[in-house]
Structures are given as structure tokens and as C-alpha cells.
PDB file of C-alpha atoms in Angstrom:
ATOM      1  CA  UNK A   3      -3.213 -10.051  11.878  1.00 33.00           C
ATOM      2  CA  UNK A   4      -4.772  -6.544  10.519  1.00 39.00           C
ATOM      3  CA  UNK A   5      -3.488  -3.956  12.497  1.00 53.00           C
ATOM      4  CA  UNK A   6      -5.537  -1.656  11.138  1.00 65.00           C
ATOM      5  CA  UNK A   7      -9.770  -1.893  10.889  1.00 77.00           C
ATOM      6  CA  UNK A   8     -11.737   0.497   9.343  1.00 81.00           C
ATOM      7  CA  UNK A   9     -15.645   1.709   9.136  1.00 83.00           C
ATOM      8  CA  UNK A  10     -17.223   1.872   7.443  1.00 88.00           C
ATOM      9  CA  UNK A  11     -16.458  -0.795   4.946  1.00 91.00           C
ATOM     10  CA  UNK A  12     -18.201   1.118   2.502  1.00 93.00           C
ATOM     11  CA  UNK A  13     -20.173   4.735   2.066  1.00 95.00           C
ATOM     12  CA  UNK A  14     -22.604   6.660  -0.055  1.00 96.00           C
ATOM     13  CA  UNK A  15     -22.919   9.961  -0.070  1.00 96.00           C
ATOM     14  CA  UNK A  16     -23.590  13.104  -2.640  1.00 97.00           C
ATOM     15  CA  UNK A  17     -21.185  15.322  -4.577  1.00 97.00           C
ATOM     16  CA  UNK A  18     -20.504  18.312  -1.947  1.00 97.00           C
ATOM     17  CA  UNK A  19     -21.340  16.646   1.298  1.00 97.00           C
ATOM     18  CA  UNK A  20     -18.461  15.652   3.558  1.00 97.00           C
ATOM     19  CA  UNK A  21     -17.246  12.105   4.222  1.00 97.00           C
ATOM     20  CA  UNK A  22     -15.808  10.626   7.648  1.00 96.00           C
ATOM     21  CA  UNK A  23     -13.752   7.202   7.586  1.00 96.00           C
ATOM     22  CA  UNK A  24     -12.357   6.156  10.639  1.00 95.00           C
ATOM     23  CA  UNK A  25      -9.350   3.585  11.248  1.00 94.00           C
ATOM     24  CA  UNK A  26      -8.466   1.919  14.783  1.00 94.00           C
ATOM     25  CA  UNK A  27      -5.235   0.159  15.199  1.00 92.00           C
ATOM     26  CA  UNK A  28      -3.699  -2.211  18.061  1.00 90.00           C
ATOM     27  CA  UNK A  29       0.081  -1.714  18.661  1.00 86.00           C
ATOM     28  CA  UNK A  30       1.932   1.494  19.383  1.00 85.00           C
ATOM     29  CA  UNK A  31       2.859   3.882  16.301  1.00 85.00           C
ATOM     30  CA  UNK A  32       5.457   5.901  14.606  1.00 82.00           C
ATOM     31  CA  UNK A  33       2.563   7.059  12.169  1.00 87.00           C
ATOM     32  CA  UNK A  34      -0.430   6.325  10.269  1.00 92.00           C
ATOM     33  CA  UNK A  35      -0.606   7.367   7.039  1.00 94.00           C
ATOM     34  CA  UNK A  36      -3.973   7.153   4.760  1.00 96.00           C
ATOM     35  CA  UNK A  37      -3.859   6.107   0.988  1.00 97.00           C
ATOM     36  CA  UNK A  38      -6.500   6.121  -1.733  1.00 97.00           C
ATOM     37  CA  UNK A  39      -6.885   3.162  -4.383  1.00 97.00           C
ATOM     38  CA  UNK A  40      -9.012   3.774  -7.452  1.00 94.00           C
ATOM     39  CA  UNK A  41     -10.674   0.519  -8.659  1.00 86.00           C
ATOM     40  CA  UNK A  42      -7.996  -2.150  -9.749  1.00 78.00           C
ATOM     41  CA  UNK A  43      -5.200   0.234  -9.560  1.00 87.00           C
ATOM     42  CA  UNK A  44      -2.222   1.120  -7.668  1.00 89.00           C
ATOM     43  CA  UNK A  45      -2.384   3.327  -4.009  1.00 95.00           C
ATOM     44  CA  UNK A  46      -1.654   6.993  -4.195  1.00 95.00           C
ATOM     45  CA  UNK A  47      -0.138   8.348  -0.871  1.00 94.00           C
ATOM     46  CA  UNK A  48      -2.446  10.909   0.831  1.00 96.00           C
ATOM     47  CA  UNK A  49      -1.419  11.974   3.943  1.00 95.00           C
ATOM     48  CA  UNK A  50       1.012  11.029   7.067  1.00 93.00           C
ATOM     49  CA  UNK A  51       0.686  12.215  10.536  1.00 93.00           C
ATOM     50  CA  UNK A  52       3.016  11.115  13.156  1.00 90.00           C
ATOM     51  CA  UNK A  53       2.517   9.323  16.223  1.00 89.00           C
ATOM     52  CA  UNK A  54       3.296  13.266  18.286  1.00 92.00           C
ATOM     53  CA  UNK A  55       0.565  15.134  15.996  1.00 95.00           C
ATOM     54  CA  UNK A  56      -3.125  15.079  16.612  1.00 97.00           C
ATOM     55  CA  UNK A  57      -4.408  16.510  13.375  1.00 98.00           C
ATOM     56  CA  UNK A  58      -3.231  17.447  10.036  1.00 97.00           C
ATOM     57  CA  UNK A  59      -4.789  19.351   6.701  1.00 96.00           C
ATOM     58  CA  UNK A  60      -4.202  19.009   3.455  1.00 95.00           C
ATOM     59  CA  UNK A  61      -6.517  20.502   0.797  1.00 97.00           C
ATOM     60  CA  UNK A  62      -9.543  18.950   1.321  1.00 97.00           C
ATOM     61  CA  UNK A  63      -8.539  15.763   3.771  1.00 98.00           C
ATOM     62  CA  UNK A  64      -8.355  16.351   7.329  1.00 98.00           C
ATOM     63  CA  UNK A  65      -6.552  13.507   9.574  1.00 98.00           C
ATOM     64  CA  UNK A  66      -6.928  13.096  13.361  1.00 97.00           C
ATOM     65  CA  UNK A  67      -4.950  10.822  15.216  1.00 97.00           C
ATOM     66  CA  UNK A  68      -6.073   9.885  18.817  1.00 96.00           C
ATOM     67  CA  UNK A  69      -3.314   7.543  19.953  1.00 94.00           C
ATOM     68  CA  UNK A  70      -4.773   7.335  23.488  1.00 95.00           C
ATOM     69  CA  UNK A  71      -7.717   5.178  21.402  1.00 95.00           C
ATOM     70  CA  UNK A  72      -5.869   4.046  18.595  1.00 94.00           C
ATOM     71  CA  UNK A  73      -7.922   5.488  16.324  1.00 95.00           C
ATOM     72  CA  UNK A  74      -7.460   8.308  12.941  1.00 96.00           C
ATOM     73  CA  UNK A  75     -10.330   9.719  11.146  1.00 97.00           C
ATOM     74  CA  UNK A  76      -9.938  10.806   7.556  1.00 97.00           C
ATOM     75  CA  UNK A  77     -12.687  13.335   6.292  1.00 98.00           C
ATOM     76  CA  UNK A  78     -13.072  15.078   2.989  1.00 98.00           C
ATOM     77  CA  UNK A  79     -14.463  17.772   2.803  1.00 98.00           C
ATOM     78  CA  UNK A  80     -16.982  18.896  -0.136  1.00 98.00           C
ATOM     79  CA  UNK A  81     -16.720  15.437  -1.911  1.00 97.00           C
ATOM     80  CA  UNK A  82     -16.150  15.509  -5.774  1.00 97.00           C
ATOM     81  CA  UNK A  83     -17.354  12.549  -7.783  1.00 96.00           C
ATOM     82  CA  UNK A  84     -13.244  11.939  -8.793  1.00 95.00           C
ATOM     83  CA  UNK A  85     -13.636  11.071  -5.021  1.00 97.00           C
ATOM     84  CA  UNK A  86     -14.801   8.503  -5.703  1.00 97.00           C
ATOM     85  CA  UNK A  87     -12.607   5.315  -4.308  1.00 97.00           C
ATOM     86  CA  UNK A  88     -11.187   2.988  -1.802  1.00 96.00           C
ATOM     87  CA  UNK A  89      -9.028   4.617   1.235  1.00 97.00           C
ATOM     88  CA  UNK A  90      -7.318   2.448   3.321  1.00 96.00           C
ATOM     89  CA  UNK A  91      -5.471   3.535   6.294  1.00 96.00           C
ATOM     90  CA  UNK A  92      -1.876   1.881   7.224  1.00 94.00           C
ATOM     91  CA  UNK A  93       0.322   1.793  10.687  1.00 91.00           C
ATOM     92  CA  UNK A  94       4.122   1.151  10.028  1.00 82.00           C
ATOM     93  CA  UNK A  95       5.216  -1.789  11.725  1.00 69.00           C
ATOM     94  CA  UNK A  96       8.693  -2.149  10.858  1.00 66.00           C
ATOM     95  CA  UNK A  97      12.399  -2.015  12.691  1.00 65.00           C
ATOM     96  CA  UNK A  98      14.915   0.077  11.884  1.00 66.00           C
ATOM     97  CA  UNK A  99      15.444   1.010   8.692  1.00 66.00           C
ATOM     98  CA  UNK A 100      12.698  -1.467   7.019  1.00 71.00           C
ATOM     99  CA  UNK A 101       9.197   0.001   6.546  1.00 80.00           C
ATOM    100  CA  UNK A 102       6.195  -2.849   7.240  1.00 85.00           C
ATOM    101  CA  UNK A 103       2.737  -1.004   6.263  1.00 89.00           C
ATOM    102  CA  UNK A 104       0.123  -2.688   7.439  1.00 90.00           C
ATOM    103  CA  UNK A 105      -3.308  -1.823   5.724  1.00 93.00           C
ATOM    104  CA  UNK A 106      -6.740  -1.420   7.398  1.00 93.00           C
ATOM    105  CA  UNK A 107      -9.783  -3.336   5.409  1.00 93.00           C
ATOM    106  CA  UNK A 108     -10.215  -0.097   3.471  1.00 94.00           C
ATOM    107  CA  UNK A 109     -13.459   1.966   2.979  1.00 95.00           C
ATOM    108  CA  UNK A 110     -15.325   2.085   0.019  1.00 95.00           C
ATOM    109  CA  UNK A 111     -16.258   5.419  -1.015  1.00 97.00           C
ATOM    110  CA  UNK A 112     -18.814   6.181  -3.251  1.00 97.00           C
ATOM    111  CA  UNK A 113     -19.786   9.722  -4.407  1.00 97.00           C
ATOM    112  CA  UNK A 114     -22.977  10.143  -6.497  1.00 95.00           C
ATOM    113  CA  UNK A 115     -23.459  13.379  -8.911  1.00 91.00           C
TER     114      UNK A 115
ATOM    115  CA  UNK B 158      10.369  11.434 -11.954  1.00 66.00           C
ATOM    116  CA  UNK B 159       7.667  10.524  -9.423  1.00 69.00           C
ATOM    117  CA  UNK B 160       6.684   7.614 -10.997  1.00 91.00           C
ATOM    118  CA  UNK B 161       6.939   3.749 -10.534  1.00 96.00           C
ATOM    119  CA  UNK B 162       5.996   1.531 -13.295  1.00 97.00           C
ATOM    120  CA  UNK B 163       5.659  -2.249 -13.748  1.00 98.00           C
ATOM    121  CA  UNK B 164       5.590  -4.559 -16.468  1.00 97.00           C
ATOM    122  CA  UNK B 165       3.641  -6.879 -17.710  1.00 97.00           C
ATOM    123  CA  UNK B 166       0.171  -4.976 -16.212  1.00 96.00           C
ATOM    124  CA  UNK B 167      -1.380  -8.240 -17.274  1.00 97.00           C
ATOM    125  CA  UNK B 168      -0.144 -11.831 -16.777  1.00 97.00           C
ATOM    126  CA  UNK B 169      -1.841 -15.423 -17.537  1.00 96.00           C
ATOM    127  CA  UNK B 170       0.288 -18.068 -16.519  1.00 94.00           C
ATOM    128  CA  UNK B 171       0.276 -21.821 -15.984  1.00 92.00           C
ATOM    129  CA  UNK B 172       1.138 -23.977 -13.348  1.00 90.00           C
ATOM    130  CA  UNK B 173       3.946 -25.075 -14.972  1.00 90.00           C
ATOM    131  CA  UNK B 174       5.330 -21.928 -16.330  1.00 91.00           C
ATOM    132  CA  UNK B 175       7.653 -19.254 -14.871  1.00 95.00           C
ATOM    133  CA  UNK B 176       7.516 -15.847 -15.604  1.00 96.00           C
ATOM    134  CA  UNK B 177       8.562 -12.826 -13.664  1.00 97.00           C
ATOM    135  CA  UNK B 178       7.348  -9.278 -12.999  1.00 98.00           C
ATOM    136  CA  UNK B 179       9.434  -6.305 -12.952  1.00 98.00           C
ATOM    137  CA  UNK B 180       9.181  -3.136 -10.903  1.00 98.00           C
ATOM    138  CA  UNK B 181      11.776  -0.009 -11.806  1.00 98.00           C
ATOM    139  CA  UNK B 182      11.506   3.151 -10.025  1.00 97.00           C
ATOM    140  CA  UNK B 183      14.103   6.152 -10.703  1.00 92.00           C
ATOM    141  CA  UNK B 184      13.521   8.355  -7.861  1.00 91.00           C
ATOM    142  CA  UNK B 185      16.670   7.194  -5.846  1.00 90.00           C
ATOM    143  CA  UNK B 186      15.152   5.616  -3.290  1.00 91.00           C
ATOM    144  CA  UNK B 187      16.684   2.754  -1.641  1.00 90.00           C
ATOM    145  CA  UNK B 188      13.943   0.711  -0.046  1.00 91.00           C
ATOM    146  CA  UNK B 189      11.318  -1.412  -2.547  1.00 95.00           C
ATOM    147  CA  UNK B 190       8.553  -3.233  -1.794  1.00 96.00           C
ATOM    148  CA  UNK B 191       6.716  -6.329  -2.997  1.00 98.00           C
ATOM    149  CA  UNK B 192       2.660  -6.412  -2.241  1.00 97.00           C
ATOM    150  CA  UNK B 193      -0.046  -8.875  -2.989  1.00 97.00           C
ATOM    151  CA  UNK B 194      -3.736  -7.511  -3.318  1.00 97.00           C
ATOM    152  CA  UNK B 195      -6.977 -10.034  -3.940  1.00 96.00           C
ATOM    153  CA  UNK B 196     -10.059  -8.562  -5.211  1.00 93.00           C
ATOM    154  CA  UNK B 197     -11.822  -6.234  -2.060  1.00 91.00           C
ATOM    155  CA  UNK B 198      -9.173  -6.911   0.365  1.00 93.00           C
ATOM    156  CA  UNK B 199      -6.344  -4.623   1.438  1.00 95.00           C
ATOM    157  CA  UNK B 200      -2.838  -5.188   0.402  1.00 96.00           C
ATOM    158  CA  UNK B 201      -0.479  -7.352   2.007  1.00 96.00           C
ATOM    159  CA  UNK B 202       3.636  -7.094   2.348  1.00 95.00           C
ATOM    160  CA  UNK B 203       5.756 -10.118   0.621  1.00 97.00           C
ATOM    161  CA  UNK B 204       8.731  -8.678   0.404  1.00 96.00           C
ATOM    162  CA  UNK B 205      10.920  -5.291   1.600  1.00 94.00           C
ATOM    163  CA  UNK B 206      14.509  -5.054   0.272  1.00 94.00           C
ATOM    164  CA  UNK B 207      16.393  -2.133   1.894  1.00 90.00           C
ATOM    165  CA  UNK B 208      19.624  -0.852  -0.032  1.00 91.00           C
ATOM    166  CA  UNK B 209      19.446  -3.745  -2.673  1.00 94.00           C
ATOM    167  CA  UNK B 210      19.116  -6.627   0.695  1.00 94.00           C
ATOM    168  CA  UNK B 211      16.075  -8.519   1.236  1.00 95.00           C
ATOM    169  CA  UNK B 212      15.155  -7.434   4.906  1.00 91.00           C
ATOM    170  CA  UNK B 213      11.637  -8.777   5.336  1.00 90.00           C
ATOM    171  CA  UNK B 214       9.899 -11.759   4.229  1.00 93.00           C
ATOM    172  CA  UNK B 215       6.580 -12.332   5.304  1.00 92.00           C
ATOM    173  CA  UNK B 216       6.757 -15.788   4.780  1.00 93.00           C
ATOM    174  CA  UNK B 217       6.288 -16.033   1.839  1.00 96.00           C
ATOM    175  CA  UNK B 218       5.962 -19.634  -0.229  1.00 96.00           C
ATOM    176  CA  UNK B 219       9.153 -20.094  -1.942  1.00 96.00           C
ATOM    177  CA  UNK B 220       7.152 -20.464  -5.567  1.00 97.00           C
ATOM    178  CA  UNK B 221       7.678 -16.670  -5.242  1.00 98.00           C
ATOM    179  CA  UNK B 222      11.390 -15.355  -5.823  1.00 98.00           C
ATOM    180  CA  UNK B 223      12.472 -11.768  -5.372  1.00 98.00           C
ATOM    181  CA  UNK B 224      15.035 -10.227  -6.515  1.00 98.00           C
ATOM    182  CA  UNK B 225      16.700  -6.712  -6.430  1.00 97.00           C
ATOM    183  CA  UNK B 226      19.651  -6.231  -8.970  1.00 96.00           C
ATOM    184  CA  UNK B 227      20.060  -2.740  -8.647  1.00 94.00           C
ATOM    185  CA  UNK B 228      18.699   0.126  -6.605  1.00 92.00           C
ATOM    186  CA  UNK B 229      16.460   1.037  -8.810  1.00 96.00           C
ATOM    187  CA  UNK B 230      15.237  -2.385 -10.445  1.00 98.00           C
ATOM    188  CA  UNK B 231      13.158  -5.175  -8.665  1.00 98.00           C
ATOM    189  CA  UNK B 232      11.719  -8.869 -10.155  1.00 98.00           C
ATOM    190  CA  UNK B 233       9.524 -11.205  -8.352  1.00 98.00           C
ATOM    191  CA  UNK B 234      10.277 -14.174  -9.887  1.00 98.00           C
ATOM    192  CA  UNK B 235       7.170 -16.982 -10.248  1.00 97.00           C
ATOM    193  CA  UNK B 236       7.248 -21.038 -10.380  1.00 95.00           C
ATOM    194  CA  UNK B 237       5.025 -23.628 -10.018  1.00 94.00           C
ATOM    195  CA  UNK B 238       2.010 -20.904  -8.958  1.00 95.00           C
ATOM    196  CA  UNK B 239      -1.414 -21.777  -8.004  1.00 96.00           C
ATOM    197  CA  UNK B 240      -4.474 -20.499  -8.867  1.00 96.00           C
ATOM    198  CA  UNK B 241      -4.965 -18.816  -5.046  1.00 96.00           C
ATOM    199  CA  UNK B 242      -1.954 -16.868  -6.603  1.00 97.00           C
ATOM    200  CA  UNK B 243      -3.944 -15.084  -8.669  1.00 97.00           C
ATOM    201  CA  UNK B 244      -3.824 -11.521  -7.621  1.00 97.00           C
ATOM    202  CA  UNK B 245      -2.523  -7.982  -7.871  1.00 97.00           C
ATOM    203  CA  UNK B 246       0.467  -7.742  -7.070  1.00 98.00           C
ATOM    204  CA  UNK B 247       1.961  -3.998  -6.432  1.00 97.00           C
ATOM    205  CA  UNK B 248       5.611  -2.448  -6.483  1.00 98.00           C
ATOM    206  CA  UNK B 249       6.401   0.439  -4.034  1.00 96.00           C
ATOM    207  CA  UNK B 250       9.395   2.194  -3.090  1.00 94.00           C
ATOM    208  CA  UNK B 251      10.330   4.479  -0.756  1.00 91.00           C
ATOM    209  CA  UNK B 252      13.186   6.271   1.034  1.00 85.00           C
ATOM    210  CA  UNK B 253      14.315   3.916   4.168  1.00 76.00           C
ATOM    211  CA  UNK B 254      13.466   4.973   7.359  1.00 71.00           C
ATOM    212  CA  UNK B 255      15.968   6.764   9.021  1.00 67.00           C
ATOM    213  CA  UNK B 256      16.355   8.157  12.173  1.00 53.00           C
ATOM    214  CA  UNK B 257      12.570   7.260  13.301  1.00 52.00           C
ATOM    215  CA  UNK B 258      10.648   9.237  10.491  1.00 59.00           C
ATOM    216  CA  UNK B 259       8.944   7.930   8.123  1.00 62.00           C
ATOM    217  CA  UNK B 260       8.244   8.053   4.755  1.00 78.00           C
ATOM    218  CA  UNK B 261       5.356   7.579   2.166  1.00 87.00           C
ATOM    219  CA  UNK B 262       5.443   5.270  -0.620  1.00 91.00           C
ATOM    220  CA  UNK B 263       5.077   5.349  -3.501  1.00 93.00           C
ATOM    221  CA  UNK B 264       3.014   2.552  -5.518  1.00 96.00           C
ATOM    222  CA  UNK B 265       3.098   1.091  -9.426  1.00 96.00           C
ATOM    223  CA  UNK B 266      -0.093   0.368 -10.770  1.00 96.00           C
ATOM    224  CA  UNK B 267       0.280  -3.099 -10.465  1.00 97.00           C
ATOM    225  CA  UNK B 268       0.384  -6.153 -12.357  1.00 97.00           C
ATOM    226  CA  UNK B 269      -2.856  -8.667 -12.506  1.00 97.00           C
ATOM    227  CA  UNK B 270      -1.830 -12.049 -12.239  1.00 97.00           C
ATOM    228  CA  UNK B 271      -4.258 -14.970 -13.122  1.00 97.00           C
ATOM    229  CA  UNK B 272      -3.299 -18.476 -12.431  1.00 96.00           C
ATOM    230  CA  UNK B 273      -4.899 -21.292 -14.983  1.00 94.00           C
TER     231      UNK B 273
END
């Protein structure tokens, strides 16, 4: 089953606005991390935040992590039109030494010039 | 090197054929991954090998074969596919977990797999 959902599945918005994408998740975390997947092409690793933080920067991306209600927000800030993508969130549910990402249903973002 | 790359980046196959798909990463780390994508859909986890040992299987048919003959190589070998196979499938690798913190990882750009 998907631990992680996201919304929304896809967004619009212009070049310099901001853009909010928000991931809930079911079982209990060592992290979320968020990636970003340009069309047909492999994931590039954006940001993690552990289970212990509640928000992390870097650049323009701003995470949140509310583990109380399972939920992470991703927002860029001032949106460039090389923005434009897929961002999927993932939870780690592995054991021991073994990773086991588990991706949300991804959000498609769209940034118009 | 921060890169991961796999070969072929395209693949038609038959039914009948085998073929395989090769991942090779030279950053050192010790855990590689296995993913399968279909079109608007997130990826999914095949396979995790940790120090060169297969530790997870998502069970996965057995028409796909992984294997992981050095720490910095990895095949997924393919038989008898069908054409619900047809896919991206992604390489990552990353360091293992260790000690409860965990690590990013790092993906290939995939190889697109069609299934006649």
C-alpha cells in the first residue's frame, strides 16, 4: 500500500509565485525525504528531514514535517520555469541496515513563463 | 563522481528474449536499488541488495533476476517478460543505513523497457 499520498496531484502556477505540495503518510518515521523527477527521467534527491526536526531550508525549498499528523509540506519559493516537474515525497520503511522508500503519488508541477 | 548511470536507456524486447540491464555507480556506496516506474505513477522498490546481498524482495515475479557482482555493479536480469512489464525501470544507490540515519539516494536516469 502507498504510504505516502500527496495533493495536489497536479498544480499551475506562474514564474515567481510560490508553490505548496503537501504529503501525508500512515506508519511511524525515521524521515521523509522529498525528490523531484523531470519528465521520463531519473529522481534527483532534494531534501531529508528527520523524524525529530519540524522544518528544514534549503535554497529555495522549505520542508515541514508534522509527525503528530503525518503530514510534510514542500514549498518553493519564487518558482522558476526549470521548476517545472514532478515531486514526490517518500517515508523509509526499511529494517536495519536496508533502506525501503516508499513514494507518495507525486505532484505535478507546472510553472508557466 | 556523483553519478549513476545505466545502460541500455532504451530496450525493446520480446517475450521470448532475455536481455539484462545494468546499473554501475562508483561512489562507494554499498546499498543498490532496483525500481520499477509506469507512466504517471510513482516508483516502486523490486529489489535492495545491501553489501553485494539481496536483502529485500518485494515479491517480485521470478521473470525478473537481480544480480549484484560487485559493490559497485548491479544487472536485473529479464525472461519470458510481458507486456505489463513495460516500464521504467531506475537504479539507485546509496550508503546503508547505519545506526538509525538515513541517507538519500541517488538515482540513474533509467532505462525504458517496452515489451512486444
Amino acid at each position: 500500500s502507498q504510504q505516502g499520498e500527496e495533493d495536489p496531484q497536479a498544480l499551475s502556477i506562474q514564474e515567481g509565485e510560490n508553490a505548496t505540495m503537501n504529503c501525508s503518510y500512515k506508519t511511524s518515521i525515521n524521515n521523509l525525504q522529498w525528490y523531484r523527477q523531470n519528465s521520463g527521467r531519473g529522481l534527483v534527491h532534494l531534501i531529508l528531514i528527520r523524524s525529530n526536526e519540524r522544518e528544514k531550508h534549503s535554497g529555495r525549498l522549505r520542508v515541514t514535517l508534522d509527525t503528530s499528523k503525518k503530514s510534510s509540506s514542500l514549498l518553493i519559493t519564487a518558482s522558476r520555469a526549470a521548476d517545472t516537474a514532478s515531486y514526490f515525497c517518500a517515508t523509509d520503511a526499511g529494517i536495519q541496515g536496508a533502506q525501503k522508500l516508499v513514494f507518495g503519488q507525486g505532484t505535478r508541477l507546472t510553472i508557466n513563463p | 563522481d556523483t553519478e549513476v548511470t545505466q545502460t541500455p536507456k532504451h530496450l525493446v524486447m520480446g517475450m521470448t528474449n532475455k536481455k539484462s540491464l545494468k546499473c554501475e555507480q562508483h561512489m562507494g556506496h554499498r546499498a543498490m536499488y532496483w525500481y520499477k516506474q509506469k507512466a504517471k505513477k510513482p516508483p516502486e522498490l523490486m529489489f535492495v541488495y545491501s553489501y553485494e546481498k539481496l536483502s529485500i524482495n518485494e515479491s517480485v515475479p521470478s521473470r525478473f533476476s537481480p544480480e549484484c557482482p560487485n559493490s559497485s555493479l548491479l544487472n536485473l536480469h529479464l525472461h519470458a517478460l510481458q507486456p505489463e512489464d513495460s516500464a521504467l525501470y531506475l537504479c539507485a544507490s546509496s550508503q546503508p543505513r547505519s545506526r538509525g540515519l538515513n541517507n538519500e539516494q541517488f538515482f540513474g536516469p533509467g532505462t525504458r523497457l517496452t515489451v512486444l
